[in-house]
Each structure stands twice: as C-alpha cells, then as structure tokens.
Coordinates of C-alpha atoms in Angstrom, one line a residue:
M1 CA -10.7 -5.6 7.2
D2 CA -11.6 -3.3 10.1
G3 CA -15.0 -2.3 8.7
E4 CA -13.8 1.1 7.6
T5 CA -14.0 2.4 4.1
A6 CA -12.5 5.6 2.6
H7 CA -16.0 6.9 2.1
N8 CA -17.0 6.2 5.8
I9 CA -13.8 7.8 7.1
E10 CA -14.3 10.9 4.9
S11 CA -18.1 11.3 5.7
E12 CA -18.0 10.4 9.4
C13 CA -14.5 11.6 10.6
G14 CA -13.6 14.0 7.9
V15 CA -10.3 14.4 6.2
E16 CA -8.6 14.9 9.6
K17 CA -8.4 11.1 10.0
F18 CA -6.3 10.9 6.8
L19 CA -4.2 13.8 8.1
E20 CA -3.5 11.9 11.2
L21 CA -2.3 9.0 9.0
R22 CA 0.0 11.5 7.2
T23 CA 1.4 12.7 10.5
S24 CA 2.1 9.2 11.7
L25 CA 3.8 8.3 8.4
K26 CA 6.0 11.4 8.6
D27 CA 7.0 10.8 12.2
R28 CA 7.4 7.1 11.5
S29 CA 5.0 6.0 14.2
F30 CA 2.6 4.3 11.8
R31 CA 2.3 0.6 12.5
P32 CA -0.1 -1.3 10.3
P33 CA -2.2 -4.0 12.0
P34 CA -1.8 -7.6 10.7
A35 CA -3.6 -8.2 7.5
R36 CA -6.7 -10.4 7.6
Q37 CA -6.0 -13.7 5.8
R38 CA -8.6 -15.3 3.6
A39 CA -8.1 -18.8 2.0
I40 CA -9.0 -19.1 -1.6
P41 CA -9.6 -22.7 -2.7
K42 CA -7.6 -23.9 -5.7
A43 CA -8.6 -26.5 -8.3
N44 CA -6.1 -29.1 -6.8
G45 CA -7.8 -29.0 -3.4
K46 CA -5.2 -26.7 -1.8
A47 CA -5.7 -23.1 -0.8
R48 CA -4.1 -19.8 -1.7
Y49 CA -4.0 -17.2 1.0
L50 CA -4.9 -13.6 0.3
G51 CA -4.0 -10.8 2.7
I52 CA -6.6 -8.1 3.2
A53 CA -5.2 -4.8 4.5
T54 CA -7.0 -2.0 6.3
I55 CA -8.0 1.1 4.4
R56 CA -5.3 3.1 6.3
D57 CA -2.6 0.6 5.3
Q58 CA -3.8 0.7 1.7
V59 CA -3.6 4.5 1.7
A60 CA -0.1 4.3 3.3
Q61 CA 1.0 1.9 0.6
A62 CA -0.4 4.0 -2.2
S63 CA 1.3 7.1 -0.8
V64 CA 4.7 5.4 -0.7
K65 CA 4.1 4.1 -4.3
L66 CA 3.4 7.7 -5.5
V67 CA 6.7 8.9 -4.1
L68 CA 8.9 6.0 -5.0
E69 CA 7.6 5.0 -8.5
P70 CA 8.8 8.1 -10.4
I71 CA 12.2 7.8 -8.8
F72 CA 12.7 4.2 -10.0
E73 CA 10.8 4.5 -13.2
A74 CA 13.3 7.1 -14.4
E75 CA 16.0 4.4 -14.4
F76 CA 14.1 1.9 -16.6
H77 CA 13.7 1.6 -20.4
P78 CA 10.0 1.3 -21.5
C79 CA 10.7 -2.2 -22.7
S80 CA 12.9 -3.3 -19.8
Y81 CA 10.2 -4.6 -17.3
G82 CA 12.3 -3.8 -14.3
V83 CA 15.8 -4.0 -15.7
P84 CA 17.8 -0.8 -15.0
S85 CA 19.0 1.1 -18.1
E86 CA 22.6 1.0 -16.8
P87 CA 24.3 -1.3 -14.2
P88 CA 24.6 0.3 -10.8
G89 CA 27.9 2.2 -10.3
S90 CA 28.3 2.9 -14.0

C-alpha cells in the first residue's frame, strides 16, 4: 500500500523500524492509516472491494493474533469451529 515491504524495512532501516512499531503498540499510540481499497470485478457485473493494509498494520495485526489466539483457542473444542466448550459464566 505505502510501497514498503518487510524486506525493504529490514534491509534499509533495520529492525529498529519494527521496534518503533512495538513501542507504539505498547504505548497505544499506533494509528494505522486507512487501507487502500481495490475493486475486484464479480461475474454479475458488480464489484467486491478488497482492503490492502500497510506492512506495519499487517505486522500489528499478526502480533495481536499471536497474543490472543492461544487465549481463546484454549476455550474451544477441536470440532467446535468457534463454539466455546462451556457457556460463559458456568
């Protein structure tokens, strides 16, 4: 979206750029820019819109997923597809 890739950031700016992202996530100052929108034509003539996030936003999303996923996955049965093993408050 913004022309940056993980490889470019790592090779040109170093890991410090990702550490800045970490700091801004920890102090809650991270504000992702609006995602670029791309229209994908559908067979019926309409369009489906796809949002393309920046690399920093993608890294932030992946980081949050790594933290939250184990917490919530512990509550689910392997066959539940998102249904908690016990109702809340049990």
